[in-house]
PDB file of C-alpha atoms and ligand atoms in Angstrom:
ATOM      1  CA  UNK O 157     145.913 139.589 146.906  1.00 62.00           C
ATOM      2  CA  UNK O 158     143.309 140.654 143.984  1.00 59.00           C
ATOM      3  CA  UNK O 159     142.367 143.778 142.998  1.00 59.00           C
ATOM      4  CA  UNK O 160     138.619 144.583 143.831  1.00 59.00           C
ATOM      5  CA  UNK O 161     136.156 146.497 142.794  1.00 57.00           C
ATOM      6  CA  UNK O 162     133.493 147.322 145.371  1.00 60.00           C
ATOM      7  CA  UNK O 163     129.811 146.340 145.272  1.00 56.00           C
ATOM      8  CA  UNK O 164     127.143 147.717 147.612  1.00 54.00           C
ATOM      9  CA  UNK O 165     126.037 145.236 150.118  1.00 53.00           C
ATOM     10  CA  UNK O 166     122.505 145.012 151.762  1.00 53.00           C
ATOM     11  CA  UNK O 167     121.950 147.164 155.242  1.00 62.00           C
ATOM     12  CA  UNK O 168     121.062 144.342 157.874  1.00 66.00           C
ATOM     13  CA  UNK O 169     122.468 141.393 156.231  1.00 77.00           C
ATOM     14  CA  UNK O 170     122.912 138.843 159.077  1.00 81.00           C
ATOM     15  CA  UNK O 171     126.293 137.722 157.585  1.00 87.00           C
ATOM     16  CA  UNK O 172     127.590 141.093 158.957  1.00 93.00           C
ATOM     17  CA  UNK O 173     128.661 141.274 162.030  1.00 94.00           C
ATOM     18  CA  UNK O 174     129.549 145.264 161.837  1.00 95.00           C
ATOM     19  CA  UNK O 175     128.448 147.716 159.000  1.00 96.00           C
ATOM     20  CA  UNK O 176     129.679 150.942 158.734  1.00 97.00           C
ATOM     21  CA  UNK O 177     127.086 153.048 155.797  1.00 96.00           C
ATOM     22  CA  UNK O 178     128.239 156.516 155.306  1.00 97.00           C
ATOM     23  CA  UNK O 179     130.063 156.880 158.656  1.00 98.00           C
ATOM     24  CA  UNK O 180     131.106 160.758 158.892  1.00 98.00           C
ATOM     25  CA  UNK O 181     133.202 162.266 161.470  1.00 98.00           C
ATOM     26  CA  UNK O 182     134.249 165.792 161.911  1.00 98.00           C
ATOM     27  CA  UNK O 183     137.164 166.981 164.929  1.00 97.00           C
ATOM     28  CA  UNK O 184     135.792 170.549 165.312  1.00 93.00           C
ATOM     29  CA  UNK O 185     138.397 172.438 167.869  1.00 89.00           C
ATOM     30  CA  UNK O 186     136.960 175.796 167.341  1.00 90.00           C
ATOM     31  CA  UNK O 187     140.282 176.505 165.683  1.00 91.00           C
ATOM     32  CA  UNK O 188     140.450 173.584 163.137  1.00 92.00           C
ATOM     33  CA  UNK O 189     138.210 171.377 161.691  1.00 94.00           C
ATOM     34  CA  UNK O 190     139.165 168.102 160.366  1.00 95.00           C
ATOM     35  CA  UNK O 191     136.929 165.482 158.515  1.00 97.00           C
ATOM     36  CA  UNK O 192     138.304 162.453 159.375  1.00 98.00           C
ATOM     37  CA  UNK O 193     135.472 160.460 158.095  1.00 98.00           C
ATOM     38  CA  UNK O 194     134.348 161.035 154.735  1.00 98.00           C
ATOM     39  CA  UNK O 195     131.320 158.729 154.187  1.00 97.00           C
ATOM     40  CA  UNK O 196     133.116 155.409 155.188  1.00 97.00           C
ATOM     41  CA  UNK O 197     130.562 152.115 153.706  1.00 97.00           C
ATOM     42  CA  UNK O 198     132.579 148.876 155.302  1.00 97.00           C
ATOM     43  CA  UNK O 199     130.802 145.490 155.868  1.00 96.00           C
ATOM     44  CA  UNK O 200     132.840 142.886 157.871  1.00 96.00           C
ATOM     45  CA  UNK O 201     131.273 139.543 157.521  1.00 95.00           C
ATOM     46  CA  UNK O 202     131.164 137.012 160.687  1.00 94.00           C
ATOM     47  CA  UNK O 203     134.351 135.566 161.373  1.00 94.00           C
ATOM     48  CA  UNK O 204     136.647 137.931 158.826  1.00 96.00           C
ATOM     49  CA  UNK O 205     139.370 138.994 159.301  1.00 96.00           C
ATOM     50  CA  UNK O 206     140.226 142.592 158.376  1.00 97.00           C
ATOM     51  CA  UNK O 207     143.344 144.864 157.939  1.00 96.00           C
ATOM     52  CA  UNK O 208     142.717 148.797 157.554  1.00 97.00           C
ATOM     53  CA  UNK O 209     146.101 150.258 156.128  1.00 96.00           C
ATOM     54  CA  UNK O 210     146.832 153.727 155.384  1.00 95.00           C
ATOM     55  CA  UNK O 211     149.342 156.356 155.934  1.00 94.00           C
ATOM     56  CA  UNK O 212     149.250 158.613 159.314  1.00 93.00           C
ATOM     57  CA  UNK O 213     146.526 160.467 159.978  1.00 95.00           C
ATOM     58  CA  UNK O 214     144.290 159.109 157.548  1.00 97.00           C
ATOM     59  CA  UNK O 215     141.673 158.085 159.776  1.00 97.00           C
ATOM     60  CA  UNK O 216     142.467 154.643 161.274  1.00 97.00           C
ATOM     61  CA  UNK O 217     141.922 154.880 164.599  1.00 95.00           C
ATOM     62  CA  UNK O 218     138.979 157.255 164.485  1.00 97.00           C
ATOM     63  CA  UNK O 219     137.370 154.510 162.109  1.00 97.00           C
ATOM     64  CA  UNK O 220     138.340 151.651 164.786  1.00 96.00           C
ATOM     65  CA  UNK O 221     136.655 153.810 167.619  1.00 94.00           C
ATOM     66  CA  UNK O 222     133.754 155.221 166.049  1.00 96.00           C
ATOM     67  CA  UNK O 223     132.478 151.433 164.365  1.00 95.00           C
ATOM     68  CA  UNK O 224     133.060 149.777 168.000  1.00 93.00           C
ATOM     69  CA  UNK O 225     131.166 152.608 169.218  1.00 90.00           C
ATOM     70  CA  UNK O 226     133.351 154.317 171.850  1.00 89.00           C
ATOM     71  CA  UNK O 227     133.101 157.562 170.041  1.00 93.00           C
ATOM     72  CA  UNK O 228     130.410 159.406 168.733  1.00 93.00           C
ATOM     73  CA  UNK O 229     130.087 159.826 164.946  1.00 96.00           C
ATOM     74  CA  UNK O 230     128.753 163.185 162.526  1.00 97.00           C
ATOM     75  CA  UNK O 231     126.620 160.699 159.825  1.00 97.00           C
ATOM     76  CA  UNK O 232     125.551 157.658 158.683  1.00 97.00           C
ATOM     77  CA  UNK O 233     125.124 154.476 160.248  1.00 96.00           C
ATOM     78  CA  UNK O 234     127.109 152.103 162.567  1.00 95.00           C
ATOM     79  CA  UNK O 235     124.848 148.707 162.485  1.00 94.00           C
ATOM     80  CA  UNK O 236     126.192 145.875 164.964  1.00 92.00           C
ATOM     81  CA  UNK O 237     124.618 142.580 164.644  1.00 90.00           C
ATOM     82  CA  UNK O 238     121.409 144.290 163.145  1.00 88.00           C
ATOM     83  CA  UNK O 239     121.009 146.962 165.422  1.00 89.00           C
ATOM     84  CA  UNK O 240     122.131 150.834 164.313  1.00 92.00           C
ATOM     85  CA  UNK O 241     124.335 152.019 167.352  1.00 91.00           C
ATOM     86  CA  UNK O 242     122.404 155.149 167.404  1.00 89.00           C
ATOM     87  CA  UNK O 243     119.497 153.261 168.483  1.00 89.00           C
ATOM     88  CA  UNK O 244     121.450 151.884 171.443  1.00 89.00           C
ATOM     89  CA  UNK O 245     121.425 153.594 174.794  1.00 90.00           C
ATOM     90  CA  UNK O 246     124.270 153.978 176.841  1.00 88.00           C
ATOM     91  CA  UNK O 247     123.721 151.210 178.984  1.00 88.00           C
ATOM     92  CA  UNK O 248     122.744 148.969 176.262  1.00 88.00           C
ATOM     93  CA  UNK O 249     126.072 150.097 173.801  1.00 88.00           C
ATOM     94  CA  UNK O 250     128.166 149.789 177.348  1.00 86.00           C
ATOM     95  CA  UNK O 251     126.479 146.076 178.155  1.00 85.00           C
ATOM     96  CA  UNK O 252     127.363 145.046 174.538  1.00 87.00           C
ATOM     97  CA  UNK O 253     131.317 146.267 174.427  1.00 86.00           C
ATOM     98  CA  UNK O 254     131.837 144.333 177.808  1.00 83.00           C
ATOM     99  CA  UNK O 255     129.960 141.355 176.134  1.00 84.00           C
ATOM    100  CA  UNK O 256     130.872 141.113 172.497  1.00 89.00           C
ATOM    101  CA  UNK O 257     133.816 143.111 172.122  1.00 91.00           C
ATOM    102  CA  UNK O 258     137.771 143.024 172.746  1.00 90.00           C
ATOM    103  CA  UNK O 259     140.021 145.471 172.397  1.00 90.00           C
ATOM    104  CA  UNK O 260     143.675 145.405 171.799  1.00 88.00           C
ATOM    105  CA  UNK O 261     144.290 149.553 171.756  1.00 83.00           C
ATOM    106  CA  UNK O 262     147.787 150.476 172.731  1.00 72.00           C
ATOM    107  CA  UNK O 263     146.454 153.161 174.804  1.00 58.00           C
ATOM    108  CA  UNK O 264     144.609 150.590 176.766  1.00 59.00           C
ATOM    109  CA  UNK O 265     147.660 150.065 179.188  1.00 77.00           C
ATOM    110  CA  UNK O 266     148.062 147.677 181.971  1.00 90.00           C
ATOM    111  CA  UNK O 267     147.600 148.474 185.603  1.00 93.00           C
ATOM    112  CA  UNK O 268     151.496 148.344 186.735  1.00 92.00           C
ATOM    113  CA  UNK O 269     150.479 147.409 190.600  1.00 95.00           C
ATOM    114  CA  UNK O 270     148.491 144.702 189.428  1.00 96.00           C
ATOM    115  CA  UNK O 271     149.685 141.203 188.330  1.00 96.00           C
ATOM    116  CA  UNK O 272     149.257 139.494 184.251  1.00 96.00           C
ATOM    117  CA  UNK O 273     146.148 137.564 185.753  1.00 97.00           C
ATOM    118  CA  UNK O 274     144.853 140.564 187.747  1.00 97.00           C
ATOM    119  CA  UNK O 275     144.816 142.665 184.474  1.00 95.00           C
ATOM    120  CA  UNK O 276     143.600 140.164 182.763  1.00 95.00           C
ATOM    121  CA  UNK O 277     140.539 139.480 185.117  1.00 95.00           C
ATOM    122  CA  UNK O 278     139.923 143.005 186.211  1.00 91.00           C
ATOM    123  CA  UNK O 279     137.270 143.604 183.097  1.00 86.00           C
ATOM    124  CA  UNK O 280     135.257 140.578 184.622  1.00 90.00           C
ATOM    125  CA  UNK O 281     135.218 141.813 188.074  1.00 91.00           C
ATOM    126  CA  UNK O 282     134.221 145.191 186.801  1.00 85.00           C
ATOM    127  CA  UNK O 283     131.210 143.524 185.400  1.00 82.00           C
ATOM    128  CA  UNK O 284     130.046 141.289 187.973  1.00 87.00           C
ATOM    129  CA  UNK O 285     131.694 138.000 187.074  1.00 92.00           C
ATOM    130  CA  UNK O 286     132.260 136.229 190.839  1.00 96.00           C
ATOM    131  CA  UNK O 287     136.237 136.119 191.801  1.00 97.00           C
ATOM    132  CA  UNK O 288     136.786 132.128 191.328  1.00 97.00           C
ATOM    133  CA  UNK O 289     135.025 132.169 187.841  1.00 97.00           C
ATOM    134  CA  UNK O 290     136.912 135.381 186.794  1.00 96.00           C
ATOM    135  CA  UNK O 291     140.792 133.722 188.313  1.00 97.00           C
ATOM    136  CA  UNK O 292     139.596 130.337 186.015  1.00 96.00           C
ATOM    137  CA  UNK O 293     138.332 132.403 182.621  1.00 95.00           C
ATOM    138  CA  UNK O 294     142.001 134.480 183.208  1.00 96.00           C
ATOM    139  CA  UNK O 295     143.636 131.551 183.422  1.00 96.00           C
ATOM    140  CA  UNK O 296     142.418 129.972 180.594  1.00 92.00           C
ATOM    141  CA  UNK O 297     143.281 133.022 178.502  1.00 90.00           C
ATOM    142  CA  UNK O 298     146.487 133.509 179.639  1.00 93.00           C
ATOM    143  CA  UNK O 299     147.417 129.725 179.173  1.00 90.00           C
ATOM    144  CA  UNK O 300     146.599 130.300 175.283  1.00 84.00           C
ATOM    145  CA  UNK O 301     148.647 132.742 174.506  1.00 84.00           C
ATOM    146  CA  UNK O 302     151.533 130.947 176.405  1.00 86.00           C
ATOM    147  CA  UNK O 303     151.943 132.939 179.455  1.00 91.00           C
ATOM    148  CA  UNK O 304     151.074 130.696 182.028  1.00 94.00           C
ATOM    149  CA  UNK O 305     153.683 130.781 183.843  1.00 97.00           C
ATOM    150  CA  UNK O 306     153.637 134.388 183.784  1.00 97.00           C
ATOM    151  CA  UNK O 307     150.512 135.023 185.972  1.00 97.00           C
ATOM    152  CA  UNK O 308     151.984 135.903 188.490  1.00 97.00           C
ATOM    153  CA  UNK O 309     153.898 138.551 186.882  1.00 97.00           C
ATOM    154  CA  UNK O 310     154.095 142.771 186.889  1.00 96.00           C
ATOM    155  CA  UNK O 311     154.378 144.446 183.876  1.00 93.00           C
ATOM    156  CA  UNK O 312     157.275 145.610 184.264  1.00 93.00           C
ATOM    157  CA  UNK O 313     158.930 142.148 184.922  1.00 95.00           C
ATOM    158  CA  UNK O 314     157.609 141.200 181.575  1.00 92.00           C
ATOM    159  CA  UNK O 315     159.124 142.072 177.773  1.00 88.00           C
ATOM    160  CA  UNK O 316     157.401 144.506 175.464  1.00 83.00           C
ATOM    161  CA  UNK O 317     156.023 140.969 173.685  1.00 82.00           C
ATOM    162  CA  UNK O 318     155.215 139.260 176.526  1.00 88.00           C
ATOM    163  CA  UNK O 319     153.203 142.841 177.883  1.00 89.00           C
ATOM    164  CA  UNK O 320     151.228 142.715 174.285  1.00 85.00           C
ATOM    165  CA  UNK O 321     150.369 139.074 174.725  1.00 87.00           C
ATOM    166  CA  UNK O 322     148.995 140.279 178.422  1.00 92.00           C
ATOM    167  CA  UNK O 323     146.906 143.140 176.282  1.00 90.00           C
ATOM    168  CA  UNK O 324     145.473 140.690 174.246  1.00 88.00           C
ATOM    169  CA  UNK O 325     144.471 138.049 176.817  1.00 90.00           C
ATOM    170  CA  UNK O 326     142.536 140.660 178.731  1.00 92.00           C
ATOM    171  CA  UNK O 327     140.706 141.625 175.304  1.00 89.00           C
ATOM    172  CA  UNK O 328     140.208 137.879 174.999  1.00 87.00           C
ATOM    173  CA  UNK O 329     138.460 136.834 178.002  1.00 90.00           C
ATOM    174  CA  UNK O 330     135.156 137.835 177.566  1.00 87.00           C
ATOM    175  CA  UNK O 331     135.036 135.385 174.448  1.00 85.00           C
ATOM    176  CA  UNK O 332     134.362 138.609 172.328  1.00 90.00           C
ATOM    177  CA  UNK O 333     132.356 138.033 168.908  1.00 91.00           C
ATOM    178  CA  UNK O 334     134.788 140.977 167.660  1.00 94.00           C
ATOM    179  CA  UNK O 335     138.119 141.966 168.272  1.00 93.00           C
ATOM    180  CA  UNK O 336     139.365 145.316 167.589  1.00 94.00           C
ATOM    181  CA  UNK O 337     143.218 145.465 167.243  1.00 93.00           C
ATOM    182  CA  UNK O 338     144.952 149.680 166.463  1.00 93.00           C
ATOM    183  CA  UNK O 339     148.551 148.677 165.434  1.00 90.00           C
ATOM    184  CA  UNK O 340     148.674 145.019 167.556  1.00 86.00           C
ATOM    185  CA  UNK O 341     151.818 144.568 166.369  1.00 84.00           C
ATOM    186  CA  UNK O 342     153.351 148.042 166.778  1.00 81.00           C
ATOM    187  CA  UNK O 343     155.840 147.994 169.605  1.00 74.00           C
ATOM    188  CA  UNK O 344     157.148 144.742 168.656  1.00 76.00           C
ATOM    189  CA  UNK O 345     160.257 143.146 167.369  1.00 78.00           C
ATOM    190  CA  UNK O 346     159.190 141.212 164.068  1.00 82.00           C
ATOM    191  CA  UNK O 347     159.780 137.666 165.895  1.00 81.00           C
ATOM    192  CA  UNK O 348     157.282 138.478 168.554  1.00 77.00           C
ATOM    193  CA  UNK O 349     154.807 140.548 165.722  1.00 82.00           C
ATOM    194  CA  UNK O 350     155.089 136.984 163.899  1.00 85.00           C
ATOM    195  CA  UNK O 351     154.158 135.381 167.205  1.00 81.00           C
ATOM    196  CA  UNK O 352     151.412 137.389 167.705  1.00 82.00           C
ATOM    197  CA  UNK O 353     150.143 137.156 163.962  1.00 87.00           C
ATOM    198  CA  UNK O 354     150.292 133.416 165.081  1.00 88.00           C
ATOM    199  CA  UNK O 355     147.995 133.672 167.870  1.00 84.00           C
ATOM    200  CA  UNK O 356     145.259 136.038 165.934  1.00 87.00           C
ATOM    201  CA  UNK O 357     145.219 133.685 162.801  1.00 89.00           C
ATOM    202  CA  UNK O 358     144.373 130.711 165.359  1.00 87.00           C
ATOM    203  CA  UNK O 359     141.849 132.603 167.194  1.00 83.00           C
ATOM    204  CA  UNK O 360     140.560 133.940 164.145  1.00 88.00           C
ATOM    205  CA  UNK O 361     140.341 130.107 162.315  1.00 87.00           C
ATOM    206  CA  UNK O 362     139.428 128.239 165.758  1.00 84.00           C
ATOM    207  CA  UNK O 363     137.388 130.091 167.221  1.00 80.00           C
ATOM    208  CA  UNK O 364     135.747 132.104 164.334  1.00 84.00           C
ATOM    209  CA  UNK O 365     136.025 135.573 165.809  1.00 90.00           C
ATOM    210  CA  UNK O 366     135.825 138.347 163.491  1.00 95.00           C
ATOM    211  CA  UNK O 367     139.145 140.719 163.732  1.00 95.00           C
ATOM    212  CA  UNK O 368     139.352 144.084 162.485  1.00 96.00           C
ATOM    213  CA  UNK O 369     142.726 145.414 162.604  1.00 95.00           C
ATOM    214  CA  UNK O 370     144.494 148.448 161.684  1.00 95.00           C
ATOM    215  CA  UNK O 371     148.258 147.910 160.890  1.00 93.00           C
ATOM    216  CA  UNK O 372     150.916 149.583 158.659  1.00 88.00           C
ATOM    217  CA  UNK O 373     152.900 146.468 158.189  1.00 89.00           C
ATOM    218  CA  UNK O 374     152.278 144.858 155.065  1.00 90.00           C
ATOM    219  CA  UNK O 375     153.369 141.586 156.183  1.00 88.00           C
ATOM    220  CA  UNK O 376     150.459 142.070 158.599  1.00 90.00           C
ATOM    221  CA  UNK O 377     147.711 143.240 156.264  1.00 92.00           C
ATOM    222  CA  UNK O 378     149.042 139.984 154.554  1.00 91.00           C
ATOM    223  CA  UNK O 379     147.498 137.449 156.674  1.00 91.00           C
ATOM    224  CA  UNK O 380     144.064 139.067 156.823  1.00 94.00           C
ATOM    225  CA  UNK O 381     141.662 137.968 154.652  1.00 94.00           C
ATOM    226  CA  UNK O 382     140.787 141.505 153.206  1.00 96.00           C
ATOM    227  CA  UNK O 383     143.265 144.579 153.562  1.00 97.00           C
ATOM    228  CA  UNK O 384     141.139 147.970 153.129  1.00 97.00           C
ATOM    229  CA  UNK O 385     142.897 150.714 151.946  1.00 97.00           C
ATOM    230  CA  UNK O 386     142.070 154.226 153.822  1.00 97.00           C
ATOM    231  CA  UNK O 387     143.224 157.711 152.485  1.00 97.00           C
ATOM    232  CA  UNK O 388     142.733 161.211 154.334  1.00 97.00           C
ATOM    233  CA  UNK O 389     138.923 159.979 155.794  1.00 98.00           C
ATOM    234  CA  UNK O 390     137.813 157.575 152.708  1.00 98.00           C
ATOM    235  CA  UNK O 391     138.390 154.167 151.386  1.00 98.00           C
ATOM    236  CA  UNK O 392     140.477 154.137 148.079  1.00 97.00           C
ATOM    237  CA  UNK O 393     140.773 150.606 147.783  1.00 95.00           C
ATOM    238  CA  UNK O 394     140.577 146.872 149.132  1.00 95.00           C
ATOM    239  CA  UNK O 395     142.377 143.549 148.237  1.00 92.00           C
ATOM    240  CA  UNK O 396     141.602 139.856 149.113  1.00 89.00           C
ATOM    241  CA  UNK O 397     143.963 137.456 149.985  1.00 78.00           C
ATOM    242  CA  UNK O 398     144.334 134.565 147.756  1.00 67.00           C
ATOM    243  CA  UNK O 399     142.947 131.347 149.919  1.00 50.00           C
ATOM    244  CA  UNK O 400     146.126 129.795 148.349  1.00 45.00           C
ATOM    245  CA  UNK O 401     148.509 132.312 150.362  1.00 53.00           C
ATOM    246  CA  UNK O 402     146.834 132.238 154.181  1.00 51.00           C
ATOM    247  CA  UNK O 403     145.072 129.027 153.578  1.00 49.00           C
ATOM    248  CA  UNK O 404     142.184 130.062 154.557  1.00 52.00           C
ATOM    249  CA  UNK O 405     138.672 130.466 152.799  1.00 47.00           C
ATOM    250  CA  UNK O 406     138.617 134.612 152.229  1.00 43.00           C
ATOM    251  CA  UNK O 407     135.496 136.059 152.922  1.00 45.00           C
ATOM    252  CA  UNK O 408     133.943 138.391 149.932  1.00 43.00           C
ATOM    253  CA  UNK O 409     132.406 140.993 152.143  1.00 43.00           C
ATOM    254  CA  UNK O 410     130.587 142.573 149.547  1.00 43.00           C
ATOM    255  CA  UNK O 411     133.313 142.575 147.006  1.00 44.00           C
ATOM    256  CA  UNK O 412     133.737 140.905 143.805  1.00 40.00           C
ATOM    257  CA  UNK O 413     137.161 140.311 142.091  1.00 40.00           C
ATOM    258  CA  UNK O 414     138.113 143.359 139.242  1.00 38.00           C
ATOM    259  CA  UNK O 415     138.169 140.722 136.513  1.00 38.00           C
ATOM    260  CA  UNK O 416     134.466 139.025 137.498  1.00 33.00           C
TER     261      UNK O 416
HETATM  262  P1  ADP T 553     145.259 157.375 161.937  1.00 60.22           P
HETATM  263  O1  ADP T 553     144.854 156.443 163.027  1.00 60.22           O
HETATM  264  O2  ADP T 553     144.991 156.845 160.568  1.00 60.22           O
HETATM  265  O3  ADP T 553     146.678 157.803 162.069  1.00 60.22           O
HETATM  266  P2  ADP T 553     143.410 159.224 163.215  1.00 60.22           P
HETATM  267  O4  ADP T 553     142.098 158.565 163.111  1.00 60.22           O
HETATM  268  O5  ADP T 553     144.103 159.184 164.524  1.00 60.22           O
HETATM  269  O6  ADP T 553     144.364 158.706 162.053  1.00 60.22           O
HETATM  270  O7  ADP T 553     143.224 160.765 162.828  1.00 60.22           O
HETATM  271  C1  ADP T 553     142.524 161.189 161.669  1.00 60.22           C
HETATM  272  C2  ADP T 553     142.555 162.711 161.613  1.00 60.22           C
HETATM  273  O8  ADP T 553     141.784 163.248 162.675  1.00 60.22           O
HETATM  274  C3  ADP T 553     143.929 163.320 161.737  1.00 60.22           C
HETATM  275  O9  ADP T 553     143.990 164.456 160.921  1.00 60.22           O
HETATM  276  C4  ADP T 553     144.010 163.691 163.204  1.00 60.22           C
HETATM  277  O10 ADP T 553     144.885 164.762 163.391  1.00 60.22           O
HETATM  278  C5  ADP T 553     142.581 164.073 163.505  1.00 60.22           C
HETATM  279  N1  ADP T 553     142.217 163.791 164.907  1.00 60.22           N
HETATM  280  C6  ADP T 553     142.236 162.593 165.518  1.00 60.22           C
HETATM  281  N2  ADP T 553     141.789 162.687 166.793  1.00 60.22           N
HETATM  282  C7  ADP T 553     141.491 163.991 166.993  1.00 60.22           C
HETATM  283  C8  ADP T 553     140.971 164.736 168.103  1.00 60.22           C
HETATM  284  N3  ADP T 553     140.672 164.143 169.249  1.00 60.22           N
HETATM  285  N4  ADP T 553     140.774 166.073 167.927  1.00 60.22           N
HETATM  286  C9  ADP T 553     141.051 166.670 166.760  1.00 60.22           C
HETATM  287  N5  ADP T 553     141.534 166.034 165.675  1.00 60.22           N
HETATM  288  C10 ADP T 553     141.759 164.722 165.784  1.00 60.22           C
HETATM  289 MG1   MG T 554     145.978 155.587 164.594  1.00 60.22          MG
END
């Protein structure tokens, strides 16, 4: 990884696929009142892949959430393909996440009454997809990341991997433009995290979708093509991965190296 230093990138550039300007977000209790977003500027450039690392608490997650706009934000900008989210209705913002988006959240459990495929087709069904065409798109999904013979399956007859892999099929099969990953790797043994590094890498190379994912392992943040560096609400840093090391062409969102 080099050391960066960060240049300001133009507001609407079509190589972005996400821009965060600014992005402020205060947790206001009554009681306390934490910033957990300090003015965060982040472009991620079509078909990146991103880490976020950062110790506990240091505003991950809120990040994640507030730039795939499920939660509302105090300032600045969120801009998704060119549009700023605040100029989105409901609907609209809704339409789009179902569309464009996956997300592999661990709080996004599975249905335990409801088989791998049924999981993973469930999001289609919500939105309309007919039953055949969702079965064959859940199918498909499952089949890549090697759980076809698993369809068929509960949760609870699966392993804690093999349950993740599930997780991210169902983000998968709406083709998203952008996945969102909080800590993909988290409840896994490092054999199945490797696995599962595997299978984002591919999707990430193959089928040029843009990942942003927050981790804590650094053997993670390794295979991204940019780690960002978050402390208490702000970015203090960023790194790119050498193209030698993940053999793949790294993507200068905005960034040139320290010693340019
Ligand atoms: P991370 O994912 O990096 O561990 P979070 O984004 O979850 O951090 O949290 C950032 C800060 O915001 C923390 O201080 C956390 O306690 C606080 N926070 C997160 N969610 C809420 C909430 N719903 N209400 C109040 N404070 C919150
Ligand atoms: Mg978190």
């Amino acid at each position: 990884m080099a050391l960066l230093r960060r240049k300001p990138v133009p507001t609407g550039d079509p190589a972005y696929i996400v821009e965060a300007r600014g992005l402020q977000k205060i947790y206001d209790t009554g009681k306390v009142r934490v910033e957990a977003l300090k003015g965060i500027d982040l472009a991620v450039r079509r078909g990146e892949m991103v880490a976020i690392m950062g110790p506990s608490g240091c505003g991950k997650t809120t990040f994640l959430n507030c730039v795939s706009g499920l939660d509302a934000f105090d300032g600045g900008e969120v801009i998704i393909e060119g549009t700023s989210i605040t100029r989105m209705s409901d609907n609209v913002k809704t339409a789009y996440r179902a569309r464009r988006m996956g997300f592999i959240f661990q709080s996004y459990n599975l249905l335990p009454v409801l088989t791998a495929v049924e999981n993973i087709e469930l999001p289609l069904l919500v939105s309309g997809t007919r039953p055949k065409e969702a079965r064959r798109s859940a199918l498909r999904v499952l089949e890549l990341v090697g759980l076809s013979d698993k369809a068929a399956s509960r949760p609870a007859e699966l392993s804690g991997g093999q349950r993740q892999r599930v997780t991210i099929a169902r983000a998968l099969v709406n083709d998203p433009a952008i996945v969102f990953a909080d800590e993909p790797t988290g409840a896994l043994d490092s054999e199945s995290a490797g696995h599962l590094m595997d299978l984002l890498q591919q999707l990430n190379r193959e089928h040029e979708q843009t990942i942003v994912m927050v981790t804590h392992d650094p053997g993670v943040g390794a295979r991204a093509d940019r780690i960002v560096r978050f402390r208490d609400g702000a970015i203090v840093g960023e790194e790119l991965a050498d193209a030698a090391s993940n053999g793949h062409t790294p993507a200068a969102a905005g960034l040139v190296p320290a010693y340019a």
